[in-house]
CSV table of N, CA and C in Angstrom, one decimal:
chain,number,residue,atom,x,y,z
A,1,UNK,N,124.4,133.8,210.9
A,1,UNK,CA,124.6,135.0,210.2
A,1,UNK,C,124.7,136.1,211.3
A,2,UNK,N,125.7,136.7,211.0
A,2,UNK,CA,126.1,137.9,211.8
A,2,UNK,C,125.1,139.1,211.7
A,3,UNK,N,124.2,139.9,212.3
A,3,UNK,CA,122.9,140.5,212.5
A,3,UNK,C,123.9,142.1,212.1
A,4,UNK,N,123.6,143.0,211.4
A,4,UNK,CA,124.2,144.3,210.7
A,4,UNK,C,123.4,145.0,212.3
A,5,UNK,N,125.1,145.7,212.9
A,5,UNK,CA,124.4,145.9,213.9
A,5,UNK,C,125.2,147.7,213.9
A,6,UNK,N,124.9,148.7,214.4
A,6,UNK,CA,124.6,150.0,214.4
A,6,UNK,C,126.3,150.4,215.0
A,7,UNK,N,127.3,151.1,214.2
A,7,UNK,CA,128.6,151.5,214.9
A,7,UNK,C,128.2,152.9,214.7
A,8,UNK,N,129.0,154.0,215.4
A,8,UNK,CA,129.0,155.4,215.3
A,8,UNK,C,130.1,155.6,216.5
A,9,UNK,N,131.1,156.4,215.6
A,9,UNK,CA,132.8,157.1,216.5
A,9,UNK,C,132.7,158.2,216.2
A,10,UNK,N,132.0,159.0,217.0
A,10,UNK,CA,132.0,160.4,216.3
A,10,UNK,C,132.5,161.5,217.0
A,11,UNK,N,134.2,161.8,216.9
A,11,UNK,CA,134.8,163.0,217.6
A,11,UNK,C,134.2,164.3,217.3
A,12,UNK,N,134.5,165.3,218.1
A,12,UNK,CA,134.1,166.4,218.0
A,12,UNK,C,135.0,167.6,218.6
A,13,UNK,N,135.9,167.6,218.1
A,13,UNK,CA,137.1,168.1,218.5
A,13,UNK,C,136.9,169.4,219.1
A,14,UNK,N,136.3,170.1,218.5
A,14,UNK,CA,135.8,171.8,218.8
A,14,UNK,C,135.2,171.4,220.5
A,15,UNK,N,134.2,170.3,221.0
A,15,UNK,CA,133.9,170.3,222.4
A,15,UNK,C,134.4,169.4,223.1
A,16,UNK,N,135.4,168.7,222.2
A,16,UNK,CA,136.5,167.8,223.7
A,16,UNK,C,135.8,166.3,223.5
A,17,UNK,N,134.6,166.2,223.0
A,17,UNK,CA,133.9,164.9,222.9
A,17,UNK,C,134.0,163.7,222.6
A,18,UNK,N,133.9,162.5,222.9
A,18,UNK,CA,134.0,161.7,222.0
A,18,UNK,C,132.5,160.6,221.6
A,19,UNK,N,131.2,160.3,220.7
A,19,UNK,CA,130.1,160.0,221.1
A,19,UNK,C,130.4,158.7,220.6
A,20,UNK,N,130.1,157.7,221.2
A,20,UNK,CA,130.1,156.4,220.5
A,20,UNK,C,128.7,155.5,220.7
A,21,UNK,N,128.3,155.4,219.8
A,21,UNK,CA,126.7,154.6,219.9
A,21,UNK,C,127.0,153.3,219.0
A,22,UNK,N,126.5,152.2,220.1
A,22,UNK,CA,126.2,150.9,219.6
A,22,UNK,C,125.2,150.0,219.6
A,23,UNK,N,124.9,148.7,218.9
A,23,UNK,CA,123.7,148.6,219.1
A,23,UNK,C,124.1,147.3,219.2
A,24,UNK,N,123.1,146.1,220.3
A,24,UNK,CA,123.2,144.8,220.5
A,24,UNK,C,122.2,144.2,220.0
A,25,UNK,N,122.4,142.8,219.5
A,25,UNK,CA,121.6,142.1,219.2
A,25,UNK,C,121.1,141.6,221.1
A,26,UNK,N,120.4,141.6,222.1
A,26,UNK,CA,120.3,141.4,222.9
A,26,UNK,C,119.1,143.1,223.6
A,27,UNK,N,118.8,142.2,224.7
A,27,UNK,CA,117.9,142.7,225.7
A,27,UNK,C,118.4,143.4,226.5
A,28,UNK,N,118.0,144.7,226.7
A,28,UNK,CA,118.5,146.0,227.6
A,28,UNK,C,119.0,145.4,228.7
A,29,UNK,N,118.5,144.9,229.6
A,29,UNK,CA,118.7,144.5,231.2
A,29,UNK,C,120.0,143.4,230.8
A,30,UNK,N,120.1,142.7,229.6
A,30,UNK,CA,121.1,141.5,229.3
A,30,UNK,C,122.8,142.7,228.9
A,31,UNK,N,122.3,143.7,228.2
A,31,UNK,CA,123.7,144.5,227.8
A,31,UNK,C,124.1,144.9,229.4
A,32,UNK,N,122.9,145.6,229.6
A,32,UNK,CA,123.2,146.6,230.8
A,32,UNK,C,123.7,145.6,232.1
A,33,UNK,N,123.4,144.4,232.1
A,33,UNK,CA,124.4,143.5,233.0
A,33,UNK,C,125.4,143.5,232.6
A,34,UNK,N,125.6,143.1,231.8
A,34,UNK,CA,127.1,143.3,231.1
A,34,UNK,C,128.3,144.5,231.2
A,35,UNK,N,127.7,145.8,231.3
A,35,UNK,CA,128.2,146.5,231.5
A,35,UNK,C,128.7,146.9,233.6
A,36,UNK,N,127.4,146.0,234.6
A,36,UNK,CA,127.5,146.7,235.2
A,36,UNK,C,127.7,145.5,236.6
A,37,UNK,N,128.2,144.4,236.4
A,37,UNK,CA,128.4,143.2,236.9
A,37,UNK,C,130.2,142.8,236.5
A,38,UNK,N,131.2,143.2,237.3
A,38,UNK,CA,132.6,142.7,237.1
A,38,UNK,C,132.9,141.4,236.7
A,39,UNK,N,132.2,140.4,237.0
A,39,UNK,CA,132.0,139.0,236.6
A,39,UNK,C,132.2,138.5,235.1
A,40,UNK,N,131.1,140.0,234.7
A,40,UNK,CA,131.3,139.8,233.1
A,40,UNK,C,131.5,140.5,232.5
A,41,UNK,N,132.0,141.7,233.0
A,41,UNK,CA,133.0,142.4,232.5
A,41,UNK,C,134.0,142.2,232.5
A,42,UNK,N,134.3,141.3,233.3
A,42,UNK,CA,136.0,140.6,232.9
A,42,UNK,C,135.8,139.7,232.1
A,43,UNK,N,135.2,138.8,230.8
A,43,UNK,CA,135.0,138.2,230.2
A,43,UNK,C,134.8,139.1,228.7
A,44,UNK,N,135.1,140.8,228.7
A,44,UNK,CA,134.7,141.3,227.6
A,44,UNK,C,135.6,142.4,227.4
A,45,UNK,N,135.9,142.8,228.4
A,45,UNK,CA,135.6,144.9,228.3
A,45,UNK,C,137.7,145.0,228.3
A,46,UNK,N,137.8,144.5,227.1
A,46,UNK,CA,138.8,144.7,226.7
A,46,UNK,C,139.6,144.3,225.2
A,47,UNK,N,140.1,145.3,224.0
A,47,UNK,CA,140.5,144.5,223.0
A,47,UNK,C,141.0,143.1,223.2
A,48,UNK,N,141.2,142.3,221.8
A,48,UNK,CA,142.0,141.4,221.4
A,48,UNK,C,143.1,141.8,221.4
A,49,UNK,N,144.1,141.1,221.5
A,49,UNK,CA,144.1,139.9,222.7
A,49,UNK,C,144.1,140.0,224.2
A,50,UNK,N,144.1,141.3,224.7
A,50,UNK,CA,144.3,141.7,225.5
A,50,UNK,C,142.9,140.9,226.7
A,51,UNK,N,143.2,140.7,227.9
A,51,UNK,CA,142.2,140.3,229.1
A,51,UNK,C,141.9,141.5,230.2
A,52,UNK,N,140.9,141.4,230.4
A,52,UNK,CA,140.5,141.9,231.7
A,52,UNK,C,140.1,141.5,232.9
A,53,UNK,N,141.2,142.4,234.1
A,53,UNK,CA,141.1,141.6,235.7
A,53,UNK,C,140.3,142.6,236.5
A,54,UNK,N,139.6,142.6,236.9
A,54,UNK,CA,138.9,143.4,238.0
A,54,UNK,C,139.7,143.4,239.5
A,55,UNK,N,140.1,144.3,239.8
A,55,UNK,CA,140.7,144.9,241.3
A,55,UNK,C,139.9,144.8,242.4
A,56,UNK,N,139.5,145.6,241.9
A,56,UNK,CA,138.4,145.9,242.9
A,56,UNK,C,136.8,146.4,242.0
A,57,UNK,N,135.5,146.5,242.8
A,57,UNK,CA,134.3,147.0,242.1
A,57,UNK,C,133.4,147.1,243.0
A,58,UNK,N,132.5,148.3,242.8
A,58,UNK,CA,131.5,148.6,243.4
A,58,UNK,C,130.4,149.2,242.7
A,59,UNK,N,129.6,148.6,242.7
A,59,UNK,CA,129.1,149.3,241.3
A,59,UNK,C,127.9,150.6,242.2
A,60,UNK,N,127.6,151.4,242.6
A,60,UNK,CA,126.9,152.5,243.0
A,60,UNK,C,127.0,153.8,243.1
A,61,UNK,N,126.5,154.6,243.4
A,61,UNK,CA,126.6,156.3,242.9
A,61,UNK,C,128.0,156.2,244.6
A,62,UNK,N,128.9,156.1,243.9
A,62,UNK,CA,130.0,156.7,244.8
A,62,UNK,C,131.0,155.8,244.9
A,63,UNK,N,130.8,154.7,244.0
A,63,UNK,CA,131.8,153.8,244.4
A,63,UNK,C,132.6,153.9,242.9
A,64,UNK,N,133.0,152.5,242.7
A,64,UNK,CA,134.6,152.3,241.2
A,64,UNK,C,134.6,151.0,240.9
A,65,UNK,N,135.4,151.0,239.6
A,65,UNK,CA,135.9,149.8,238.8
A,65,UNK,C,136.9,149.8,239.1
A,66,UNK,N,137.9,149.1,239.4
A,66,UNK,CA,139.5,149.4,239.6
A,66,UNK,C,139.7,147.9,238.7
A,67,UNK,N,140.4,148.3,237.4
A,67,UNK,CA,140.5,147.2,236.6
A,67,UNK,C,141.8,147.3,235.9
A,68,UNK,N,142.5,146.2,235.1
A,68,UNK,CA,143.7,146.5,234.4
A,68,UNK,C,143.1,145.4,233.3
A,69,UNK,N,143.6,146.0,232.2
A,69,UNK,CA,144.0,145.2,230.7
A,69,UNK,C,145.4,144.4,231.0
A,70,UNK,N,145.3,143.3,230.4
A,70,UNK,CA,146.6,142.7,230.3
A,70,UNK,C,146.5,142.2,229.0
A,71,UNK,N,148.0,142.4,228.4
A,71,UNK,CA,148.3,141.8,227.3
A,71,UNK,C,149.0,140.5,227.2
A,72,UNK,N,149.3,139.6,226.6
A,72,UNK,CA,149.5,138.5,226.2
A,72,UNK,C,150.8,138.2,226.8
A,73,UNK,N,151.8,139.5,227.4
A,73,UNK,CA,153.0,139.7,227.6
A,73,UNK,C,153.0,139.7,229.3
A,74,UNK,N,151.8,140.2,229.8
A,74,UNK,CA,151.6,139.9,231.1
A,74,UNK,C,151.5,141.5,231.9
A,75,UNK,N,151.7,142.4,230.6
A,75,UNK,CA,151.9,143.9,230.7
A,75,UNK,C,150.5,144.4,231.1
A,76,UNK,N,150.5,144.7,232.5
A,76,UNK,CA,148.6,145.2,233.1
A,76,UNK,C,148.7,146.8,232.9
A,77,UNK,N,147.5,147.2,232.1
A,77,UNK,CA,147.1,148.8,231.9
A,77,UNK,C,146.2,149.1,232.5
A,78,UNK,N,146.3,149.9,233.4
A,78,UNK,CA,145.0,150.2,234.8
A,78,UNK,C,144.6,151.0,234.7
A,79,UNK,N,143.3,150.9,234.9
A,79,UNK,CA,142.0,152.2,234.6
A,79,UNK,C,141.3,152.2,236.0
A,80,UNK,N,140.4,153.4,236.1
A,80,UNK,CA,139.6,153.2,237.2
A,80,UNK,C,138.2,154.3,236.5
A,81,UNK,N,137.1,153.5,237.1
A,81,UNK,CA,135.7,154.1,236.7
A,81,UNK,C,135.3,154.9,238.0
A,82,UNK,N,134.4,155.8,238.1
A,82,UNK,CA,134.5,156.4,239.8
A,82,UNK,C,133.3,156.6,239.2
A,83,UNK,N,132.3,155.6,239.6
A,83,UNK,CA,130.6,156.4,239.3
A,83,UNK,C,130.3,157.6,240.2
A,84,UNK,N,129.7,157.9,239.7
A,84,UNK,CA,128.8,159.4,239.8
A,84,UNK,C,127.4,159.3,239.9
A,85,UNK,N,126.6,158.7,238.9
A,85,UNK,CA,125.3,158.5,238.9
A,85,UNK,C,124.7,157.4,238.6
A,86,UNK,N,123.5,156.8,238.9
A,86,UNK,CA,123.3,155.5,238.4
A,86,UNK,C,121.4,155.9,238.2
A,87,UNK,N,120.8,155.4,236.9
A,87,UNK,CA,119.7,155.0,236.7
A,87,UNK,C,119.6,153.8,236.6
A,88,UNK,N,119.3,152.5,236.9
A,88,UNK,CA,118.9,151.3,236.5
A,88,UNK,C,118.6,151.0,235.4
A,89,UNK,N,119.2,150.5,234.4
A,89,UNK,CA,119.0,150.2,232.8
A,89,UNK,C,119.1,150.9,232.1
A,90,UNK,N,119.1,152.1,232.8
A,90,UNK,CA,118.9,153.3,232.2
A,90,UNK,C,120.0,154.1,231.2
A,91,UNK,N,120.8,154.1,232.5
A,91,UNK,CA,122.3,154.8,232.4
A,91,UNK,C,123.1,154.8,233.5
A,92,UNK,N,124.3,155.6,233.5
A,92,UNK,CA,125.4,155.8,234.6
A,92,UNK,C,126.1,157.0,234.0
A,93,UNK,N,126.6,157.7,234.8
A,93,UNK,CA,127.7,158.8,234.3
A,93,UNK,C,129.1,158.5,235.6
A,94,UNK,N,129.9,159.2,234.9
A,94,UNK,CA,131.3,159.1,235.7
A,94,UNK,C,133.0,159.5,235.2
A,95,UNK,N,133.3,159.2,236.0
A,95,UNK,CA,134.8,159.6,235.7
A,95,UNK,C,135.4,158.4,235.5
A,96,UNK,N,136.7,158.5,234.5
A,96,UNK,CA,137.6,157.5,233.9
A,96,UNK,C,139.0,158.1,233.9
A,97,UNK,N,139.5,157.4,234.1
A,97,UNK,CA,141.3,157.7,234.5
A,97,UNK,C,141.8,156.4,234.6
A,98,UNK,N,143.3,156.7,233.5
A,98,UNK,CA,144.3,155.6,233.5
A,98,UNK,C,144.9,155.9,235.4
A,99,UNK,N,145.1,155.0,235.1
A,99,UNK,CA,146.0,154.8,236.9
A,99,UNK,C,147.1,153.6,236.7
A,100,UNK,N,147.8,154.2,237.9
A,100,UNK,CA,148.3,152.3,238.1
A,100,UNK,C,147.8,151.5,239.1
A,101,UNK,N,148.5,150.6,239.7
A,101,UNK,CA,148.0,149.7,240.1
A,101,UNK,C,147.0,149.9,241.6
A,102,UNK,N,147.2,151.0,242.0
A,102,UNK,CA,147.0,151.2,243.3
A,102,UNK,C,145.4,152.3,243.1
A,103,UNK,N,145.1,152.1,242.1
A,103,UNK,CA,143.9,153.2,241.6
A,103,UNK,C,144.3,154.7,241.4
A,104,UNK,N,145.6,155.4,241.2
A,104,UNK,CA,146.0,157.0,241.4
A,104,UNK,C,146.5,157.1,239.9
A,105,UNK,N,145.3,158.0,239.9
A,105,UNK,CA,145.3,158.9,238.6
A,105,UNK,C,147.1,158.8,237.7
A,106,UNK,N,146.8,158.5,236.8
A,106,UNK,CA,148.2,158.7,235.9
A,106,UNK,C,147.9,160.3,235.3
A,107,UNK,N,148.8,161.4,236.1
A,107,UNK,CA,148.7,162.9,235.5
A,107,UNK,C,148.9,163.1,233.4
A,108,UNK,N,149.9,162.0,233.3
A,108,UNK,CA,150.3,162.2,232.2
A,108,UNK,C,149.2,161.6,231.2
A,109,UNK,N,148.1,161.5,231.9
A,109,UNK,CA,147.1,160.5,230.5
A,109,UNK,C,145.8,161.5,230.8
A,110,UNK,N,145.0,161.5,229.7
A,110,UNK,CA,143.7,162.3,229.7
A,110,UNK,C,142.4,161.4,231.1
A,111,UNK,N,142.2,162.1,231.5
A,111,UNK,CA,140.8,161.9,232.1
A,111,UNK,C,139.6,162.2,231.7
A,112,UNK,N,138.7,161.1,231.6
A,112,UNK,CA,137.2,162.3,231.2
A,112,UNK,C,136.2,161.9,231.8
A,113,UNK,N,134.8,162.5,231.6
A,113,UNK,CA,133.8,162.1,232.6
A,113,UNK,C,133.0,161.5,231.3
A,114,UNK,N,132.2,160.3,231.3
A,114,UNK,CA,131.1,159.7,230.6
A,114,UNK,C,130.0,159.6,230.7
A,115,UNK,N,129.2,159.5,230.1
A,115,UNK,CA,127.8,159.7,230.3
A,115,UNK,C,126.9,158.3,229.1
A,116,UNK,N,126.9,157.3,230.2
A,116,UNK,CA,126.4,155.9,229.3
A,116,UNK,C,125.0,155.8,229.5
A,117,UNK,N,124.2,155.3,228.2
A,117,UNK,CA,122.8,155.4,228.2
A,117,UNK,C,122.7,154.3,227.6
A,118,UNK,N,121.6,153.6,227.9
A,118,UNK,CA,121.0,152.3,227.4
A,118,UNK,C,119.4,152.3,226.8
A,119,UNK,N,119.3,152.7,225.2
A,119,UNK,CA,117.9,152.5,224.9
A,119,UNK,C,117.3,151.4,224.2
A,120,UNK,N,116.1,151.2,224.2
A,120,UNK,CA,115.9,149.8,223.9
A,120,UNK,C,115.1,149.9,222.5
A,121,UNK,N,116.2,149.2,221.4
A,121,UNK,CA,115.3,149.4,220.0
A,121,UNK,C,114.8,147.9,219.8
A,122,UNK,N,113.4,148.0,219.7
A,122,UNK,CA,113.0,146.7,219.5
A,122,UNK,C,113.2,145.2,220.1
A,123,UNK,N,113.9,144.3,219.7
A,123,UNK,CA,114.5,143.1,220.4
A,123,UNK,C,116.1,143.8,220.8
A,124,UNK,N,116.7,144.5,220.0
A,124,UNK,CA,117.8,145.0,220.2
A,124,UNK,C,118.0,146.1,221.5
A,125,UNK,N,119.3,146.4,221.8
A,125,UNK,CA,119.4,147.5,222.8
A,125,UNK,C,120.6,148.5,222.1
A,126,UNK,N,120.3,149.7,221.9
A,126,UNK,CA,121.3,150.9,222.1
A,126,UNK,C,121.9,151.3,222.9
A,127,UNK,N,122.9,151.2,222.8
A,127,UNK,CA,124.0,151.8,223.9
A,127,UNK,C,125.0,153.3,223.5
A,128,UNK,N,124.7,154.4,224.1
A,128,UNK,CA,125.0,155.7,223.9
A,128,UNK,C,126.2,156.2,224.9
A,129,UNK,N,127.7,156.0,224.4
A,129,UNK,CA,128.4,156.6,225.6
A,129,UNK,C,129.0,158.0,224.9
A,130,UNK,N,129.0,159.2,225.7
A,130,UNK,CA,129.1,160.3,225.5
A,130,UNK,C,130.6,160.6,226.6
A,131,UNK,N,131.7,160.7,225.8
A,131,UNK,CA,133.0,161.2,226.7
A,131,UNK,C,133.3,162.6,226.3
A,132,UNK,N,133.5,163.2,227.5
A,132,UNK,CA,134.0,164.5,227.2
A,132,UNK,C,135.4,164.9,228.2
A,133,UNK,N,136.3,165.5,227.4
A,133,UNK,CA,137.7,165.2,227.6
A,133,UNK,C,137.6,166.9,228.3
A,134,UNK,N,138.6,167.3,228.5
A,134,UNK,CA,139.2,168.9,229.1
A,134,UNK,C,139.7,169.6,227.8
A,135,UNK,N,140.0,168.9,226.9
A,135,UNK,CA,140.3,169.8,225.8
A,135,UNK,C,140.5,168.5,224.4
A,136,UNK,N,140.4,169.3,223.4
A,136,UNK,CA,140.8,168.7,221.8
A,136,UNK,C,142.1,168.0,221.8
A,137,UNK,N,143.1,168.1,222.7
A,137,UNK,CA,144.8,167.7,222.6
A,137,UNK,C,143.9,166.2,223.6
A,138,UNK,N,143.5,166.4,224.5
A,138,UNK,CA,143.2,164.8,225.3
A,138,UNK,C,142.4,164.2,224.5
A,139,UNK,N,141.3,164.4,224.1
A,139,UNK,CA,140.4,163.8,222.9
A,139,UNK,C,141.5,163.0,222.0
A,140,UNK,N,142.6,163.8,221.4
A,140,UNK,CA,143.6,163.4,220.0
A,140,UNK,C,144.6,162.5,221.2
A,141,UNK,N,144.9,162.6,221.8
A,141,UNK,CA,145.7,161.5,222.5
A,141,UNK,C,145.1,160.3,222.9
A,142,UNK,N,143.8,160.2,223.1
A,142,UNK,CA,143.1,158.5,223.0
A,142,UNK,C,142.5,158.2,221.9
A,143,UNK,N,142.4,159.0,220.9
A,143,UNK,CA,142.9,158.7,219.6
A,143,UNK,C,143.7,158.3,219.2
A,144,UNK,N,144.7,159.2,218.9
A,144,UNK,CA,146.1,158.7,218.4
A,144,UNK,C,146.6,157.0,219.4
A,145,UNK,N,145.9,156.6,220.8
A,145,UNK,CA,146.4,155.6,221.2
A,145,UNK,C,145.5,154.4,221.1
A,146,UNK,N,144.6,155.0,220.0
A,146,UNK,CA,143.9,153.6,219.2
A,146,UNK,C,142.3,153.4,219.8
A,147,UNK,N,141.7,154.5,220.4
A,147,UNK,CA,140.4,154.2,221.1
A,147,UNK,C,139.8,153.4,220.0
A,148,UNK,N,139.3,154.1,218.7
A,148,UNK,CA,138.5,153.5,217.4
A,148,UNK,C,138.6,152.2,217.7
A,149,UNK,N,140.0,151.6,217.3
A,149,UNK,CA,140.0,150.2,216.9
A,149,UNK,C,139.8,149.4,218.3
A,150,UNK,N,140.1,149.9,219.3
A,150,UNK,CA,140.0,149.3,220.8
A,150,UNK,C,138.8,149.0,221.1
A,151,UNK,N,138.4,150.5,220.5
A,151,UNK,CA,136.6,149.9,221.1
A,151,UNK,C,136.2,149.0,220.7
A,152,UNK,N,136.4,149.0,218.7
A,152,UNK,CA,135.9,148.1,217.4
A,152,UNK,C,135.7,146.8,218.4
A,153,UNK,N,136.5,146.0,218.4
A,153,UNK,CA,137.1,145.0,218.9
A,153,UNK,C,136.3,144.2,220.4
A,154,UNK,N,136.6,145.5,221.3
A,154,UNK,CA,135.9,145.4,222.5
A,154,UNK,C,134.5,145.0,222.4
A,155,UNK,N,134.0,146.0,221.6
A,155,UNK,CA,132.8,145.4,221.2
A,155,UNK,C,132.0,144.4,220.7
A,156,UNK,N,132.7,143.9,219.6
A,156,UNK,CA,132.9,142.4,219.0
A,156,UNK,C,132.9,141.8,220.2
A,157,UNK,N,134.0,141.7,221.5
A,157,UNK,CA,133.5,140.4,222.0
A,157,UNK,C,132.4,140.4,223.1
A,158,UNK,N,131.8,141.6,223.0
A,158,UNK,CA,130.4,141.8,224.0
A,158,UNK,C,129.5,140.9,222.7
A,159,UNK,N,129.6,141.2,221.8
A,159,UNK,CA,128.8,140.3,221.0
A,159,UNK,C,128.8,139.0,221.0
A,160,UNK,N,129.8,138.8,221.2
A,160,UNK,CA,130.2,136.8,221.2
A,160,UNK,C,129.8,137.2,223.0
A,161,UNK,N,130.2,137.3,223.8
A,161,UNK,CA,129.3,137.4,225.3
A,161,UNK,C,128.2,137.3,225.5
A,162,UNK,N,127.0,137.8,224.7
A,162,UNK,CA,125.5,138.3,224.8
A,162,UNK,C,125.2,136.9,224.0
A,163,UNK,N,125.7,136.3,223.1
A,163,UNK,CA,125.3,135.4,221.9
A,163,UNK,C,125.7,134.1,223.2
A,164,UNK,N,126.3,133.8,223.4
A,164,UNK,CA,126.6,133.0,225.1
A,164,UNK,C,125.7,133.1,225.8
A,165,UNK,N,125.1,133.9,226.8
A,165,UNK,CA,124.4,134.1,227.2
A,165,UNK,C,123.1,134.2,227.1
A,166,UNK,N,122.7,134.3,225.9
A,166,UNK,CA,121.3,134.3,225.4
A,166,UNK,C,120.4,133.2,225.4
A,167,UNK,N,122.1,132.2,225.0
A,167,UNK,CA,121.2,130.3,224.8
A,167,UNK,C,120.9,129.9,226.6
């Protein structure tokens, strides 16, 4: 039986925001690997059908994710993470930007800075990401290009990941 687990998408147009809180059936230090280990982040951190390749990674206050989505078609979508901060289990904050292949900022796509938190409810773990865009028009353009349903999805297969991992 699938465990009723905590979604929240909550734009806020007036400050550019976007807050998304989720909740794991799993152990803080088990999500928070997951988020912060490329190994297995390439096993998750991307809609269906779509895969994720890791470029390059460093996970520390100054380093990056350099990752692309690929689709089924072989079509790679490149992002890059550029930490900023790191608490241990705690959290991380940072910058996010489409790019291409070479890690350089795509001008034409929104950038924003995030601010990810990890609290621990019970056997379960909360996960708090807080994105704040430059304005309401960047917010509505990673809307309008499907964030909701991308995350939806994304998330689901951190769930089938953690349920792996657990046995």
């Amino acid at each position: 039986m699938k465990p009723d687990l905590r979604f929240n998408f909550i734009a806020d147009m007036q400050k550019g925001t976007l807050t998304v809180r989720r909740e794991f059936a799993a152990a803080r230090q088990l999500v928070w690997d997951c988020y912060t280990k490329s190994e297995l982040l390439d096993q998750w951190y991307a809609p269906k059908p779509l895969t994720t390749k890791t470029q390059s990674f460093d996970f520390r206050e100054g380093g990056h994710w350099h990752f692309a989505m690929i689709d089924p078609n072989g079509t790679h979508y490149w992002s890059r993470t550029d930490y900023e901060t790191i608490t241990p289990i705690d959290g991380y904050t940072g910058y996010d930007s489409f790019t291409d292949e070479t890690g350089a900022a795509n001008p034409d796509l929104p950038r924003s800075h995030l601010a990810m938190t990890f609290t621990d409810q019970g056997s379960h773990t909360l996960t708090e990401t807080v994105v704040s865009y430059n304005s309401a028009e960047d917010l509505q353009t990673v809307i309008d290009m499907g964030m909701e349903e991308g995350l939806t999805s994304t998330l689901e297969r951190l769930d089938e990941l953690l349920l792996k991992l657990a046995v």
